[in-house]
Short mmCIF file of C-alpha atoms and ligand atoms in Angstrom, two decimals:
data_model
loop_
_atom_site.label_atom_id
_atom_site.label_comp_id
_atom_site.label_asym_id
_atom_site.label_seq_id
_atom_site.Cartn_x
_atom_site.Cartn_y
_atom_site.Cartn_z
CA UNK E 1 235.09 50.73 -51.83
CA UNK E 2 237.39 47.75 -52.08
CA UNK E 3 239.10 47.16 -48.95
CA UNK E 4 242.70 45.73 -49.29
CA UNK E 5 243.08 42.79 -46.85
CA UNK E 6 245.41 43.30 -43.98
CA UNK E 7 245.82 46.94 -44.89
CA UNK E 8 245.57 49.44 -41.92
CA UNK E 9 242.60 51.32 -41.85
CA UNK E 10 244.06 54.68 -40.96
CA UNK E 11 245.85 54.77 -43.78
CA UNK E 12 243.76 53.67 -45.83
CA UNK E 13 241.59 56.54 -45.05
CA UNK E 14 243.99 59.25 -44.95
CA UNK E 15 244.90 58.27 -48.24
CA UNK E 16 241.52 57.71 -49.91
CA UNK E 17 239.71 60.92 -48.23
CA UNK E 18 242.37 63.50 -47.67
CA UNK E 19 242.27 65.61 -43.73
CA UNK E 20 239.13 66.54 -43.79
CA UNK E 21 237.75 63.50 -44.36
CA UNK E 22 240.33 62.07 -41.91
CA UNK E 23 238.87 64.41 -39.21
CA UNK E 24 235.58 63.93 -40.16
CA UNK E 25 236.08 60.35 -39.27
CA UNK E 26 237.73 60.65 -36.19
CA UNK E 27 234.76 63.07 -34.98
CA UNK E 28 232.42 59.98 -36.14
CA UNK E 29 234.57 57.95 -33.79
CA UNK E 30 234.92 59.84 -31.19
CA UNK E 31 231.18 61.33 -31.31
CA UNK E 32 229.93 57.68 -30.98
CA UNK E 33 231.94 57.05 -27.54
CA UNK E 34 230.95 61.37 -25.72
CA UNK E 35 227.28 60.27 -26.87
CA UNK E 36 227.19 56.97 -24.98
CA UNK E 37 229.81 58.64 -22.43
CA UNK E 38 226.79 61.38 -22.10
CA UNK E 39 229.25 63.78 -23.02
CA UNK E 40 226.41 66.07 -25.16
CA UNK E 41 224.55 68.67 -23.29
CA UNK E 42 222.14 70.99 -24.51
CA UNK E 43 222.34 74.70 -23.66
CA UNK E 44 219.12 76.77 -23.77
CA UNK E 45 218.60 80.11 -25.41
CA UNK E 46 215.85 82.31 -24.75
CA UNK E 47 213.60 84.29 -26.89
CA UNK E 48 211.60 87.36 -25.67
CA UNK E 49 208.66 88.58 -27.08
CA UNK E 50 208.71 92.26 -28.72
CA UNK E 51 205.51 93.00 -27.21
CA UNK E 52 205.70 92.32 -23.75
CA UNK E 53 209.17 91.75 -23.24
CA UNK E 54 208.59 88.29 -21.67
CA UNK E 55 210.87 85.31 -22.48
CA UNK E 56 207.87 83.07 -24.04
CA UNK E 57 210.14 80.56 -25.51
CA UNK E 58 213.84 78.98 -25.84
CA UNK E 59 215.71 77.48 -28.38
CA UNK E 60 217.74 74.27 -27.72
CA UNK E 61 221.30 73.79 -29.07
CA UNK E 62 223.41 70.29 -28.88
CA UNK E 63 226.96 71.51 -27.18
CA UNK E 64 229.85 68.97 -27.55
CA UNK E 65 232.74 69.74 -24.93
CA UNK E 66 235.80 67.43 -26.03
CA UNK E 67 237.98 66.47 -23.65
CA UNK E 68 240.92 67.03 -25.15
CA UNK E 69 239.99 69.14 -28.69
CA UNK E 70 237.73 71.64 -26.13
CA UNK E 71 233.86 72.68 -27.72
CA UNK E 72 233.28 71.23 -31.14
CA UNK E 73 230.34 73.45 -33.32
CA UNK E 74 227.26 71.75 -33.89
CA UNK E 75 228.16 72.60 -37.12
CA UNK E 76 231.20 70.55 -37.61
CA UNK E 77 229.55 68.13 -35.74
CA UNK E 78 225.63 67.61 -36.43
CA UNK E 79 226.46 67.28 -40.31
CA UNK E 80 229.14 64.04 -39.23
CA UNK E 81 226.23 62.53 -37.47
CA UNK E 82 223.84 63.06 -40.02
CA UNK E 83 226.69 61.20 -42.81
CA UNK E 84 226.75 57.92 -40.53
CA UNK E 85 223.75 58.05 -39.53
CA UNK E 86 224.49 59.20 -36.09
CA UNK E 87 222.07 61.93 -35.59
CA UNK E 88 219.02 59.60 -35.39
CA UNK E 89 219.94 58.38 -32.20
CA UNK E 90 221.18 61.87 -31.17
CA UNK E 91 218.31 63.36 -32.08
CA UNK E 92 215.78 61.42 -30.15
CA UNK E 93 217.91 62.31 -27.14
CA UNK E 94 217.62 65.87 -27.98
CA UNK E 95 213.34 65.49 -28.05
CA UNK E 96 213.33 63.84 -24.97
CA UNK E 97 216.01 65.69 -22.83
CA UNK E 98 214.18 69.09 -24.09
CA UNK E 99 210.92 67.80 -23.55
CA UNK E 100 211.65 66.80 -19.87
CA UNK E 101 213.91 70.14 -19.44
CA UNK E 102 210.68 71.98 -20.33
CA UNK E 103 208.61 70.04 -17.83
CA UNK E 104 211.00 70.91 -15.09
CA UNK E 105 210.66 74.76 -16.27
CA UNK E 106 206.90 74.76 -15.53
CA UNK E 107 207.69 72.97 -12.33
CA UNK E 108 209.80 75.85 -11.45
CA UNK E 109 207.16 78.54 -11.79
CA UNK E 110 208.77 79.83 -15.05
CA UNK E 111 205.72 79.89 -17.01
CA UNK E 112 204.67 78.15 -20.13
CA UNK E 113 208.10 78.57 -22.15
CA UNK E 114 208.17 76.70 -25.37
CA UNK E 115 211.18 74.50 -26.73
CA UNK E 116 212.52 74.64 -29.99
CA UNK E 117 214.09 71.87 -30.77
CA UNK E 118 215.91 72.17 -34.69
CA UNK E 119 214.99 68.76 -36.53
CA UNK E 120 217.78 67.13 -38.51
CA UNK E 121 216.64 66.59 -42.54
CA UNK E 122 217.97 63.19 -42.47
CA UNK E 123 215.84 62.58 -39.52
CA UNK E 124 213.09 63.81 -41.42
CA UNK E 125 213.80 61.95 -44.65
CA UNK E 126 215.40 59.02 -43.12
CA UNK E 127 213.95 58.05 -39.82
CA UNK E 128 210.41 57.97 -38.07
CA UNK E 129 210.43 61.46 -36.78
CA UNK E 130 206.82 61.36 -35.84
CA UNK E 131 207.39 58.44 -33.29
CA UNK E 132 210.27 60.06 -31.95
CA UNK E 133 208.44 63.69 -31.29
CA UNK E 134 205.67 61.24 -29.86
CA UNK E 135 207.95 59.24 -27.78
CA UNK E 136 209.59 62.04 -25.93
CA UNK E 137 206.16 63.75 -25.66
CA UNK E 138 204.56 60.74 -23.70
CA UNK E 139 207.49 60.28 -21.47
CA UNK E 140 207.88 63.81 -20.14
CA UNK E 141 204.43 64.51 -20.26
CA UNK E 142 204.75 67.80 -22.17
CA UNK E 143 201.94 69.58 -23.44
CA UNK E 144 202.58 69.26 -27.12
CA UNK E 145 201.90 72.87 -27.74
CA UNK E 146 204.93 73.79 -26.01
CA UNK E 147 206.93 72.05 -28.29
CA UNK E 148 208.47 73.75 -31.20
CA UNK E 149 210.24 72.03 -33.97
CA UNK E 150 212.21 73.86 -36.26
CA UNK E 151 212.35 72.02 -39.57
CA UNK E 152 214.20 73.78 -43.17
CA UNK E 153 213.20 74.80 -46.56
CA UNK E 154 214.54 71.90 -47.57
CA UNK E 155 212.56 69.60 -46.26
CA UNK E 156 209.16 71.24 -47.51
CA UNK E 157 210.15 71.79 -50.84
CA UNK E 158 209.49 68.66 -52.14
CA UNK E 159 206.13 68.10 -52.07
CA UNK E 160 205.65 64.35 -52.00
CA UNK E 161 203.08 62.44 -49.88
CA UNK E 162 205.22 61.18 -47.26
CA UNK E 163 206.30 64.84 -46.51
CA UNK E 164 202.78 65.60 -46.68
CA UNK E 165 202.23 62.96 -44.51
CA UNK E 166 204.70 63.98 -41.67
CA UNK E 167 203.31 67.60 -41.56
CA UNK E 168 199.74 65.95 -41.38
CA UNK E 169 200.98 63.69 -38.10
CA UNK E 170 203.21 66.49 -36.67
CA UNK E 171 200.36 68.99 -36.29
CA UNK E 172 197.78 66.17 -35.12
CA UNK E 173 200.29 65.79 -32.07
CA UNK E 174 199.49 68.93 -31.24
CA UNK E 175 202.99 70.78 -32.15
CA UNK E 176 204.12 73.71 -33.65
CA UNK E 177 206.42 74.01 -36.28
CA UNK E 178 208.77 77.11 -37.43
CA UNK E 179 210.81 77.05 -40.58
CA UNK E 180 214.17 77.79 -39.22
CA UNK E 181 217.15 79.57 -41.48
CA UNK E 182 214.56 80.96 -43.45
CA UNK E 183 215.86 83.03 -46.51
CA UNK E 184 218.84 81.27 -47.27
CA UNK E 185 216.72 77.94 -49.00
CA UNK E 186 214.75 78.26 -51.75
CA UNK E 187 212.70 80.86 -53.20
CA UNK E 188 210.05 78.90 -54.05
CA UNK E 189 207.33 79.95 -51.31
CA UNK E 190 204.38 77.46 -52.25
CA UNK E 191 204.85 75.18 -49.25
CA UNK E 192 204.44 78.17 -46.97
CA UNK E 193 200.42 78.09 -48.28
CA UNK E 194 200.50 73.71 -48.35
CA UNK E 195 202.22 73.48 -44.58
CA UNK E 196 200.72 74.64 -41.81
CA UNK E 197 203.85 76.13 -40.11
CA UNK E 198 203.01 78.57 -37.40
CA UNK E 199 206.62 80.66 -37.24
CA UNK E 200 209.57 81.76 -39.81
CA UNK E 201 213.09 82.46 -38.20
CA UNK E 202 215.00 84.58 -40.08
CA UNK E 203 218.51 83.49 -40.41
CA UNK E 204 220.87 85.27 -38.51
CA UNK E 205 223.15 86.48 -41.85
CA UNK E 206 220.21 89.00 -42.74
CA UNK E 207 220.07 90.18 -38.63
CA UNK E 208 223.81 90.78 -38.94
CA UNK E 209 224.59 94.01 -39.70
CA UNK E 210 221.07 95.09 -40.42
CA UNK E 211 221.59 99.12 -39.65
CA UNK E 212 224.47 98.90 -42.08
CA UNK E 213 223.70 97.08 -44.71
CA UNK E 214 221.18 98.15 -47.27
CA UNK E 215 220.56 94.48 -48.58
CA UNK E 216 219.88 92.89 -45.04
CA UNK E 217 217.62 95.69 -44.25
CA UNK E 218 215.15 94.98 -47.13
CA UNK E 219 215.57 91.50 -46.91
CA UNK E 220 214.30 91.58 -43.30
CA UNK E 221 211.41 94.09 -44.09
CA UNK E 222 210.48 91.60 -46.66
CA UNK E 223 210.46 88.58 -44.82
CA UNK E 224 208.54 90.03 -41.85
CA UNK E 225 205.63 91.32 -44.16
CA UNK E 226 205.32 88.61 -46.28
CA UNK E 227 204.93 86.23 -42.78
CA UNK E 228 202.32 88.65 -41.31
CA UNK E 229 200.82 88.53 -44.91
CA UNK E 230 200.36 84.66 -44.21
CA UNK E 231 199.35 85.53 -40.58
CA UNK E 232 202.56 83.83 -39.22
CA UNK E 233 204.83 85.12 -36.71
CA UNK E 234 208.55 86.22 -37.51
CA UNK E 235 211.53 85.83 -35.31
CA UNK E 236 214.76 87.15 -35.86
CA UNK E 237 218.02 84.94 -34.65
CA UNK E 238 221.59 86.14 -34.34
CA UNK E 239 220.10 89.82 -32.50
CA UNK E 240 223.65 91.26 -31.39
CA UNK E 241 223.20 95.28 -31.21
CA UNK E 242 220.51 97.43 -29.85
CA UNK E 243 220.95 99.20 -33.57
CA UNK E 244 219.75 95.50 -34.59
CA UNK E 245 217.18 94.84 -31.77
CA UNK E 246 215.47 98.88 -32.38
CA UNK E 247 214.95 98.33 -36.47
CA UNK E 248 213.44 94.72 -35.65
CA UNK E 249 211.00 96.42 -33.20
CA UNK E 250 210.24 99.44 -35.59
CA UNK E 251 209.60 96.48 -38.29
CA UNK E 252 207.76 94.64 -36.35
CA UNK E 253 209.31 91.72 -35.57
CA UNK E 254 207.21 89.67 -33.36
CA UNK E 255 210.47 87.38 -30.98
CA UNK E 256 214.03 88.20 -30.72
CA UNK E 257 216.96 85.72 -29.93
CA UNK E 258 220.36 86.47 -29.70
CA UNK E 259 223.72 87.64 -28.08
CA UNK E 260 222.55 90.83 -27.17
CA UNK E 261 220.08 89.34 -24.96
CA UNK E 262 221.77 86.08 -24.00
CA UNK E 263 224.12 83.52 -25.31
CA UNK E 264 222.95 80.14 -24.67
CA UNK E 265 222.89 78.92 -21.22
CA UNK E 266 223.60 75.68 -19.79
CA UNK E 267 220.07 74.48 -17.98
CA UNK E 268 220.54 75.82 -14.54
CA UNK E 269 222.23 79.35 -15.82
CA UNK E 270 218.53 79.48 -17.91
CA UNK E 271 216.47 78.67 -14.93
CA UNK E 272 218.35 81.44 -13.41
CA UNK E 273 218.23 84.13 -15.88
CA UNK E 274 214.80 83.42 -16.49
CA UNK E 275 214.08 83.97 -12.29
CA UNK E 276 216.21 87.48 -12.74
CA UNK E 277 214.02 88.49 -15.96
CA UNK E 278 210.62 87.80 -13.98
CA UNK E 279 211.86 90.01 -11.52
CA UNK E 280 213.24 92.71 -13.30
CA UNK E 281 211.38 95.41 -16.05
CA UNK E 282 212.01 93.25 -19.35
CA UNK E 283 214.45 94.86 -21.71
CA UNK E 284 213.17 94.33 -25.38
CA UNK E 285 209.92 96.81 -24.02
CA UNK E 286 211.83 100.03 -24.00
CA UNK E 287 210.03 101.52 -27.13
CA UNK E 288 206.91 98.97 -27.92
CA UNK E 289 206.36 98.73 -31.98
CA UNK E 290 203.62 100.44 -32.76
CA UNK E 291 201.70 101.14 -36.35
CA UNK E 292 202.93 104.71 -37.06
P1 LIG R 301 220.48 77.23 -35.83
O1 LIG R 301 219.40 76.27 -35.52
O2 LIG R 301 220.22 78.26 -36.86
O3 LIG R 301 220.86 77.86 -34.42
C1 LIG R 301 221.17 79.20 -34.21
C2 LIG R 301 222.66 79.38 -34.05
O4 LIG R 301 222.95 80.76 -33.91
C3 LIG R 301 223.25 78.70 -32.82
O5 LIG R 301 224.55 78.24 -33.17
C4 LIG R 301 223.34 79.87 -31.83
O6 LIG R 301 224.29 79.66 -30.80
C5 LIG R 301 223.74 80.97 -32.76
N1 LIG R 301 223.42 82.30 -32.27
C6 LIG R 301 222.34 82.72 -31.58
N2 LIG R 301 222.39 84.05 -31.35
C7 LIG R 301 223.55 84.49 -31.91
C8 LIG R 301 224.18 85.79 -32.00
O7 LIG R 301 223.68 86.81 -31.54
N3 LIG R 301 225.37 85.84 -32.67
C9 LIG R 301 225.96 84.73 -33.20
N4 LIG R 301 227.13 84.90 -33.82
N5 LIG R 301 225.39 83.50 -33.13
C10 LIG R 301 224.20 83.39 -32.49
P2 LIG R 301 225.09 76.82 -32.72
O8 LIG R 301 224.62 76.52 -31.35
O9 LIG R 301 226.54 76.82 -33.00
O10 LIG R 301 224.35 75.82 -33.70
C11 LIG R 301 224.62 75.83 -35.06
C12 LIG R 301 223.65 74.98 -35.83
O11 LIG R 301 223.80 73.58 -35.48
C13 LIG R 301 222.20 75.29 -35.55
O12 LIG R 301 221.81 76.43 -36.29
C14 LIG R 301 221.53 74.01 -36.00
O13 LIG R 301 221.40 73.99 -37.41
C15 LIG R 301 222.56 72.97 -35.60
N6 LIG R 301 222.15 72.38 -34.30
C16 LIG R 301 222.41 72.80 -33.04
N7 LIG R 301 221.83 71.98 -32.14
C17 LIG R 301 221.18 71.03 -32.84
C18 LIG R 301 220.38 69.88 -32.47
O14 LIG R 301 220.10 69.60 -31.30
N8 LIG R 301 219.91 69.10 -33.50
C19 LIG R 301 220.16 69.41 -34.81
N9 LIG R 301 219.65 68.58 -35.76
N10 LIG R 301 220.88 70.47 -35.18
C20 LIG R 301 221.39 71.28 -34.21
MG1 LIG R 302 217.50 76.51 -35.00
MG1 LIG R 303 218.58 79.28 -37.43
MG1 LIG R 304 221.30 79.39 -38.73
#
């Protein structure tokens, strides 16, 4: 775009893009000086297993607290930092600060809780994901295998060599990988038989409203049989209700994350909660799932 000399570059851009791309550039701006003002946190969500009850793993969300706007949504945010570029740099912060957070769990006596960590597509299309993982791997000393990384239909569905590729190195580190949002991508299932994925998530608009909604109900069915049919395992996001959290046990649903169990903590609240759970008779066992 042609840039008129001497003209002032706020208006210039609140005439060219409109307020939303206006704001979209201030939270560029602005994103740029909380990330080196280590102004992102993660918060830590926990995921219990249907069986047993036990929280066996945690998924790890970027929180943005503004000083003067309040929380931003990763939403607004993550897709800002992904348009400039932005999230690259994020992102590797992400791997490593959940990579040591997850060290310092084990240190704690929690048990071996595994991190998800969600992947960014432009990292994956764009950047050297691989070295990153790898990176924040070696320096925290992690075992790789409790490291989770939730990547999207999107990025599987093409099935070029360099995706190939980056599955291929992935899984030689010794990492799992889940397909996160599942459902709401693409219908084409191929890559589910190419990739060697070990976990769908089913997005949290099918969870929502489950006991009242025809639609989500067989949508949910569907998805959990057709990952056992692949022998992967299914978790369902976005669990609010015990109506919710009963139908995903009677469907077998195999990990459950969401408000009804906790919203995401900030590290120490997890640590905490997590001490409380060990101590106490875990909640999602009240009627196991069982074959009738
Ligand atoms: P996601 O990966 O699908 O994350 C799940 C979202 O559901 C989170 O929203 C979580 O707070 C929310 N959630 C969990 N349980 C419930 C529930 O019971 N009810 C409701 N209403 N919501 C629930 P959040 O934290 O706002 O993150 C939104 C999205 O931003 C994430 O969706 C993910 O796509 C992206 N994101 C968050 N953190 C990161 C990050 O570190 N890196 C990247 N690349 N993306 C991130
Ligand atoms: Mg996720
Ligand atoms: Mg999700
Ligand atoms: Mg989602």
């Amino acid at each position: 775009a042609a840039k008129a000399a001497g003209r002032n570059t706020y208006a210039y851009y609140s005439a060219e893009m409109g307020e939303d791309g206006l704001r979209r550039l201030q939270i560029q701006t602005e994103l740029r000086q909380a990330f080196e003002n280590n102004e992102l946190t993660l918060y830590y969500q926990p995921q219990f297993d249907v069986q047993s009850g036990h929280i066996v793993s945690a998924e790890a969300l970027l929180r943005w607290e503004h000083p003067v706007a309040g929380a931003i949504s990763p939403t607004e945010f993550i897709p800002a930092a992904e348009e400039c570029g932005m999230i690259i740099p994020i992102s590797r912060w992400v791997f490593s600060e959940a990579c040591k957070q997850a060290v310092i769990w084990q240190r704690q006596g929690l048990g071996r809780i595994v991190i998800g960590v969600n992947c960014s597509g432009v990292h994956f299309k764009q950047g050297d994901l691989v070295a990153d993982v790898k990176a924040a791997l070696d320096q925290s000393g992690l075992d790789p295998a409790l490291l989770e990384l939730e990547l999207t239909e999107s990025m599987l569905i093409e099935s070029s060599q360099r995706v190939t590729q980056i599955i291929d190195q992935l899984k030689a580190l010794g990492v799992q990988l889940s397909i996160d949002d599942f459902g709401t991508g693409y219908s084409n299932l191929a890559y589910l038989k190419r990739f060697a994925v070990s976990k769908l998530k089913i997005d949290r608009s099918f969870v929502q409203g489950l006991h009242v909604t025809k639609d989500n109900d067989a949508i949910v069915r569907a998805i959990i049989n057709l990952a056992h049919s692949f022998n992967l395992k299914v978790i369902a996001e976005g669990v609010e209700s015990v109506e919710e959290l009963r139908l995903l046990q009677q469907y077998q649903c195999d990990i459950l994350q969401g408000f009804h169990f906790s919203r995401p903590l900030k590290p120490q609240q997890f640590i905490e909660f997590v001490e409380k759970h060990l101590n106490v008779r875990p909640e999602p066992q009240a009627t196991p799932a069982r074959p009738r």
